[in-house]
PDB file of C-alpha atoms in Angstrom:
ATOM      1  CA  MET M  24     -32.636 -73.838-167.298  1.00 33.00           C
ATOM      2  CA  THR M  25     -33.081 -70.097-167.751  1.00 44.00           C
ATOM      3  CA  GLU M  26     -36.106 -68.693-169.487  1.00 51.00           C
ATOM      4  CA  GLN M  27     -35.492 -67.419-173.001  1.00 66.00           C
ATOM      5  CA  GLN M  28     -35.643 -63.661-173.507  1.00 70.00           C
ATOM      6  CA  GLN M  29     -37.241 -62.299-176.641  1.00 89.00           C
ATOM      7  CA  ILE M  30     -37.936 -58.851-178.052  1.00 92.00           C
ATOM      8  CA  LEU M  31     -40.679 -58.524-180.654  1.00 93.00           C
ATOM      9  CA  PHE M  32     -41.449 -55.311-182.533  1.00 93.00           C
ATOM     10  CA  ALA M  33     -43.996 -54.048-185.028  1.00 92.00           C
ATOM     11  CA  CYS M  34     -45.000 -50.647-186.352  1.00 89.00           C
ATOM     12  CA  ILE M  35     -48.650 -50.743-187.426  1.00 89.00           C
ATOM     13  CA  ASP M  36     -50.679 -47.649-188.354  1.00 89.00           C
ATOM     14  CA  ASN M  37     -47.979 -45.377-186.853  1.00 88.00           C
ATOM     15  CA  CYS M  38     -48.091 -47.247-183.538  1.00 91.00           C
ATOM     16  CA  CYS M  39     -44.882 -48.918-182.375  1.00 91.00           C
ATOM     17  CA  TYR M  40     -45.519 -52.137-180.481  1.00 94.00           C
ATOM     18  CA  PHE M  41     -42.874 -53.739-178.280  1.00 94.00           C
ATOM     19  CA  LYS M  42     -43.452 -57.174-176.777  1.00 94.00           C
ATOM     20  CA  LEU M  43     -40.808 -58.164-174.233  1.00 95.00           C
ATOM     21  CA  CYS M  44     -40.729 -61.763-173.070  1.00 94.00           C
ATOM     22  CA  GLY M  45     -38.834 -63.796-170.490  1.00 93.00           C
ATOM     23  CA  GLU M  46     -36.032 -62.606-168.233  1.00 93.00           C
ATOM     24  CA  LEU M  47     -35.055 -59.076-169.222  1.00 94.00           C
ATOM     25  CA  ARG M  48     -31.502 -58.481-168.005  1.00 93.00           C
ATOM     26  CA  TYR M  49     -28.700 -56.107-168.964  1.00 93.00           C
ATOM     27  CA  THR M  50     -26.836 -59.095-170.394  1.00 90.00           C
ATOM     28  CA  ASN M  51     -29.494 -59.451-173.115  1.00 90.00           C
ATOM     29  CA  ALA M  52     -30.539 -55.813-173.514  1.00 93.00           C
ATOM     30  CA  THR M  53     -28.456 -54.875-176.560  1.00 94.00           C
ATOM     31  CA  GLY M  54     -31.244 -55.603-179.070  1.00 93.00           C
ATOM     32  CA  MET M  55     -33.703 -53.413-177.169  1.00 93.00           C
ATOM     33  CA  ASP M  56     -31.110 -50.668-176.699  1.00 93.00           C
ATOM     34  CA  ASP M  57     -30.260 -50.681-180.403  1.00 91.00           C
ATOM     35  CA  LEU M  58     -33.944 -50.561-181.369  1.00 89.00           C
ATOM     36  CA  VAL M  59     -34.681 -47.645-179.013  1.00 87.00           C
ATOM     37  CA  GLU M  60     -31.568 -45.777-180.224  1.00 85.00           C
ATOM     38  CA  ARG M  61     -32.643 -46.251-183.868  1.00 85.00           C
ATOM     39  CA  LEU M  62     -36.092 -44.861-183.034  1.00 80.00           C
ATOM     40  CA  PHE M  63     -34.423 -41.822-181.433  1.00 73.00           C
ATOM     41  CA  ARG M  64     -32.173 -41.181-184.441  1.00 77.00           C
ATOM     42  CA  GLN M  65     -34.686 -41.517-187.245  1.00 76.00           C
ATOM     43  CA  GLN M  66     -38.132 -40.149-187.719  1.00 65.00           C
ATOM     44  CA  SER M  67     -39.692 -43.570-187.385  1.00 67.00           C
ATOM     45  CA  GLY M  68     -43.278 -42.565-188.022  1.00 77.00           C
ATOM     46  CA  CYS M  69     -44.225 -43.654-184.507  1.00 84.00           C
ATOM     47  CA  LYS M  70     -47.129 -41.594-183.259  1.00 89.00           C
ATOM     48  CA  GLN M  71     -47.853 -43.861-180.304  1.00 92.00           C
ATOM     49  CA  VAL M  72     -45.867 -46.456-178.333  1.00 93.00           C
ATOM     50  CA  VAL M  73     -47.255 -49.602-176.689  1.00 95.00           C
ATOM     51  CA  VAL M  74     -45.156 -51.988-174.596  1.00 96.00           C
ATOM     52  CA  ASP M  75     -46.452 -55.444-173.702  1.00 96.00           C
ATOM     53  CA  LEU M  76     -44.698 -56.952-170.681  1.00 96.00           C
ATOM     54  CA  ASN M  77     -47.277 -59.674-170.027  1.00 95.00           C
ATOM     55  CA  ALA M  78     -44.795 -62.385-171.020  1.00 93.00           C
ATOM     56  CA  ALA M  79     -41.918 -60.870-169.021  1.00 94.00           C
ATOM     57  CA  SER M  80     -41.044 -62.803-165.874  1.00 92.00           C
ATOM     58  CA  PHE M  81     -38.167 -60.649-164.593  1.00 93.00           C
ATOM     59  CA  MET M  82     -36.711 -57.237-165.352  1.00 94.00           C
ATOM     60  CA  ASP M  83     -33.535 -55.612-164.042  1.00 94.00           C
ATOM     61  CA  SER M  84     -32.915 -51.895-163.581  1.00 93.00           C
ATOM     62  CA  THR M  85     -31.133 -51.574-166.945  1.00 95.00           C
ATOM     63  CA  TYR M  86     -34.242 -52.764-168.767  1.00 95.00           C
ATOM     64  CA  VAL M  87     -36.456 -50.474-166.686  1.00 95.00           C
ATOM     65  CA  GLY M  88     -34.079 -47.664-167.660  1.00 95.00           C
ATOM     66  CA  LEU M  89     -34.458 -48.568-171.333  1.00 95.00           C
ATOM     67  CA  LEU M  90     -38.229 -48.252-170.879  1.00 96.00           C
ATOM     68  CA  ALA M  91     -37.687 -44.870-169.201  1.00 95.00           C
ATOM     69  CA  SER M  92     -35.598 -43.854-172.252  1.00 92.00           C
ATOM     70  CA  LEU M  93     -38.457 -44.902-174.499  1.00 93.00           C
ATOM     71  CA  ALA M  94     -40.886 -42.760-172.483  1.00 93.00           C
ATOM     72  CA  ARG M  95     -38.471 -39.817-172.651  1.00 90.00           C
ATOM     73  CA  TYR M  96     -38.308 -40.231-176.434  1.00 88.00           C
ATOM     74  CA  CYS M  97     -42.104 -40.023-176.591  1.00 90.00           C
ATOM     75  CA  GLN M  98     -42.057 -36.881-174.458  1.00 89.00           C
ATOM     76  CA  GLN M  99     -39.347 -35.251-176.615  1.00 87.00           C
ATOM     77  CA  GLN M 100     -41.324 -36.053-179.775  1.00 86.00           C
ATOM     78  CA  GLN M 101     -44.484 -34.667-178.129  1.00 89.00           C
ATOM     79  CA  LEU M 102     -46.207 -38.017-178.509  1.00 90.00           C
ATOM     80  CA  PRO M 103     -48.870 -39.311-176.117  1.00 94.00           C
ATOM     81  CA  ARG M 104     -47.627 -41.089-173.009  1.00 95.00           C
ATOM     82  CA  PRO M 105     -46.735 -44.625-173.957  1.00 96.00           C
ATOM     83  CA  THR M 106     -48.979 -47.431-172.750  1.00 96.00           C
ATOM     84  CA  LEU M 107     -47.478 -50.369-170.892  1.00 97.00           C
ATOM     85  CA  PHE M 108     -49.365 -53.629-170.355  1.00 96.00           C
ATOM     86  CA  SER M 109     -48.229 -55.907-167.536  1.00 96.00           C
ATOM     87  CA  THR M 110     -50.003 -58.565-165.496  1.00 94.00           C
ATOM     88  CA  HIS M 111     -46.935 -59.960-163.687  1.00 93.00           C
ATOM     89  CA  ALA M 112     -47.102 -58.861-160.015  1.00 93.00           C
ATOM     90  CA  GLU M 113     -43.329 -58.735-159.430  1.00 93.00           C
ATOM     91  CA  VAL M 114     -42.685 -56.802-162.634  1.00 94.00           C
ATOM     92  CA  ASN M 115     -45.487 -54.363-161.750  1.00 95.00           C
ATOM     93  CA  GLU M 116     -44.074 -53.865-158.262  1.00 94.00           C
ATOM     94  CA  LEU M 117     -40.716 -52.936-159.807  1.00 94.00           C
ATOM     95  CA  LEU M 118     -42.303 -50.586-162.349  1.00 94.00           C
ATOM     96  CA  PHE M 119     -44.263 -48.720-159.688  1.00 95.00           C
ATOM     97  CA  SER M 120     -41.370 -48.639-157.201  1.00 94.00           C
ATOM     98  CA  LEU M 121     -39.169 -46.994-159.857  1.00 93.00           C
ATOM     99  CA  CYS M 122     -41.950 -44.525-160.768  1.00 92.00           C
ATOM    100  CA  LEU M 123     -42.563 -45.699-164.319  1.00 94.00           C
ATOM    101  CA  ASP M 124     -46.222 -44.899-163.708  1.00 94.00           C
ATOM    102  CA  GLN M 125     -45.126 -41.236-163.980  1.00 93.00           C
ATOM    103  CA  ALA M 126     -43.933 -41.843-167.554  1.00 94.00           C
ATOM    104  CA  PHE M 127     -46.290 -44.581-168.811  1.00 96.00           C
ATOM    105  CA  ASP M 128     -49.980 -45.348-168.665  1.00 96.00           C
ATOM    106  CA  ILE M 129     -49.685 -48.743-166.986  1.00 96.00           C
ATOM    107  CA  VAL M 130     -52.532 -51.169-167.707  1.00 95.00           C
ATOM    108  CA  GLN M 131     -52.520 -54.269-165.518  1.00 94.00           C
ATOM    109  CA  GLN M 132     -54.272 -56.577-167.940  1.00 91.00           C
ATOM    110  CA  ALA M 133     -53.671 -58.548-171.127  1.00 89.00           C
ATOM    111  CA  THR M 134     -53.427 -56.571-174.357  1.00 86.00           C
ATOM    112  CA  GLY M 135     -55.857 -58.624-176.416  1.00 78.00           C
ATOM    113  CA  GLN M 136     -53.733 -57.708-179.463  1.00 74.00           C
ATOM    114  CA  ASP M 137     -51.995 -60.254-181.624  1.00 77.00           C
ATOM    115  CA  TYR M 138     -49.875 -58.670-184.339  1.00 81.00           C
ATOM    116  CA  ALA M 139     -47.328 -60.176-186.678  1.00 87.00           C
ATOM    117  CA  MET M 140     -44.134 -58.983-185.030  1.00 91.00           C
ATOM    118  CA  THR M 141     -40.467 -59.150-185.927  1.00 91.00           C
ATOM    119  CA  ALA M 142     -37.994 -60.694-183.503  1.00 91.00           C
ATOM    120  CA  ILE M 143     -35.173 -58.295-182.649  1.00 91.00           C
ATOM    121  CA  SER M 144     -31.752 -59.857-182.313  1.00 90.00           C
ATOM    122  CA  GLY M 145     -29.167 -58.917-179.740  1.00 89.00           C
ATOM    123  CA  GLN M 146     -26.312 -56.756-180.983  1.00 91.00           C
ATOM    124  CA  ASN M 147     -22.620 -57.460-180.527  1.00 93.00           C
ATOM    125  CA  TYR M 148     -21.656 -54.650-178.180  1.00 94.00           C
ATOM    126  CA  SER M 149     -18.132 -54.165-176.963  1.00 94.00           C
ATOM    127  CA  GLU M 150     -17.648 -53.971-173.217  1.00 93.00           C
ATOM    128  CA  GLN M 151     -17.447 -50.161-173.592  1.00 94.00           C
ATOM    129  CA  GLN M 152     -20.719 -50.034-175.588  1.00 94.00           C
ATOM    130  CA  GLN M 153     -22.466 -52.245-173.053  1.00 94.00           C
ATOM    131  CA  GLY M 154     -21.239 -49.987-170.239  1.00 95.00           C
ATOM    132  CA  GLN M 155     -22.523 -46.923-172.105  1.00 95.00           C
ATOM    133  CA  MET M 156     -25.929 -48.625-172.540  1.00 95.00           C
ATOM    134  CA  ILE M 157     -26.148 -49.414-168.818  1.00 96.00           C
ATOM    135  CA  LEU M 158     -25.106 -45.837-167.979  1.00 96.00           C
ATOM    136  CA  ARG M 159     -27.734 -44.295-170.315  1.00 95.00           C
ATOM    137  CA  ALA M 160     -30.435 -46.579-168.908  1.00 95.00           C
ATOM    138  CA  HIS M 161     -29.646 -45.640-165.315  1.00 96.00           C
ATOM    139  CA  GLU M 162     -29.435 -41.931-166.177  1.00 96.00           C
ATOM    140  CA  ALA M 163     -32.933 -42.237-167.666  1.00 94.00           C
ATOM    141  CA  LEU M 164     -34.132 -43.817-164.408  1.00 94.00           C
ATOM    142  CA  ILE M 165     -32.587 -40.978-162.396  1.00 95.00           C
ATOM    143  CA  ALA M 166     -34.334 -38.433-164.617  1.00 92.00           C
ATOM    144  CA  LEU M 167     -37.727 -39.866-163.620  1.00 89.00           C
ATOM    145  CA  ASN M 168     -37.642 -38.679-159.998  1.00 88.00           C
ATOM    146  CA  ASP M 169     -35.575 -37.910-156.895  1.00 89.00           C
ATOM    147  CA  SER M 170     -36.029 -41.262-155.154  1.00 90.00           C
ATOM    148  CA  ASN M 171     -34.523 -42.973-158.192  1.00 92.00           C
ATOM    149  CA  LYS M 172     -31.685 -40.458-158.070  1.00 93.00           C
ATOM    150  CA  SER M 173     -30.773 -41.383-154.506  1.00 91.00           C
ATOM    151  CA  GLN M 174     -30.999 -45.068-155.406  1.00 91.00           C
ATOM    152  CA  PHE M 175     -29.053 -45.057-158.691  1.00 93.00           C
ATOM    153  CA  GLN M 176     -26.675 -42.076-158.544  1.00 94.00           C
ATOM    154  CA  PRO M 177     -23.921 -44.225-156.961  1.00 93.00           C
ATOM    155  CA  VAL M 178     -24.297 -46.723-159.834  1.00 92.00           C
ATOM    156  CA  VAL M 179     -24.069 -43.911-162.391  1.00 95.00           C
ATOM    157  CA  ASP M 180     -21.019 -42.411-160.669  1.00 95.00           C
ATOM    158  CA  ILE M 181     -19.204 -45.775-160.661  1.00 94.00           C
ATOM    159  CA  LEU M 182     -20.097 -46.435-164.304  1.00 94.00           C
ATOM    160  CA  LYS M 183     -18.859 -42.989-165.359  1.00 95.00           C
ATOM    161  CA  GLN M 184     -15.622 -43.591-163.491  1.00 94.00           C
ATOM    162  CA  GLN M 185     -15.137 -47.019-165.096  1.00 93.00           C
ATOM    163  CA  LEU M 186     -15.993 -45.785-168.588  1.00 92.00           C
ATOM    164  CA  SER M 187     -13.632 -42.796-168.564  1.00 88.00           C
TER     165      SER M 187
END
């Protein structure tokens, strides 16, 4: 039995809170992608971003790329660096190996916050839309640093080829 993935979101006092739970894979990333894209498009009132990964047990590179996109959004809006909470050793190892510590303030402890949050549903993406999401996520990873570029540029090149 696979662990259920869940995305929870709240905007409280101009702070956007994301709580990501379970196995975070590209196959269930459409809700997160849609939420991040909506934040990019509209002036959401977010003055600070907090991501809680304490309930995440696994994360693939697409999801890490979505987090990188979120950090880039904060930078473009001249917001403070987002804060990311994570106590899961394997998730933390992935975050640090893909240099998310350059884009987030990573706190390796529980948040201690318990807000009323809204569950975000997955979106019905076409195969083309899902491919575009995966491409954008990996381009955001590449933008973080050169070691990510050498690791993910072949993936980006293949995706671009397949999507054209």
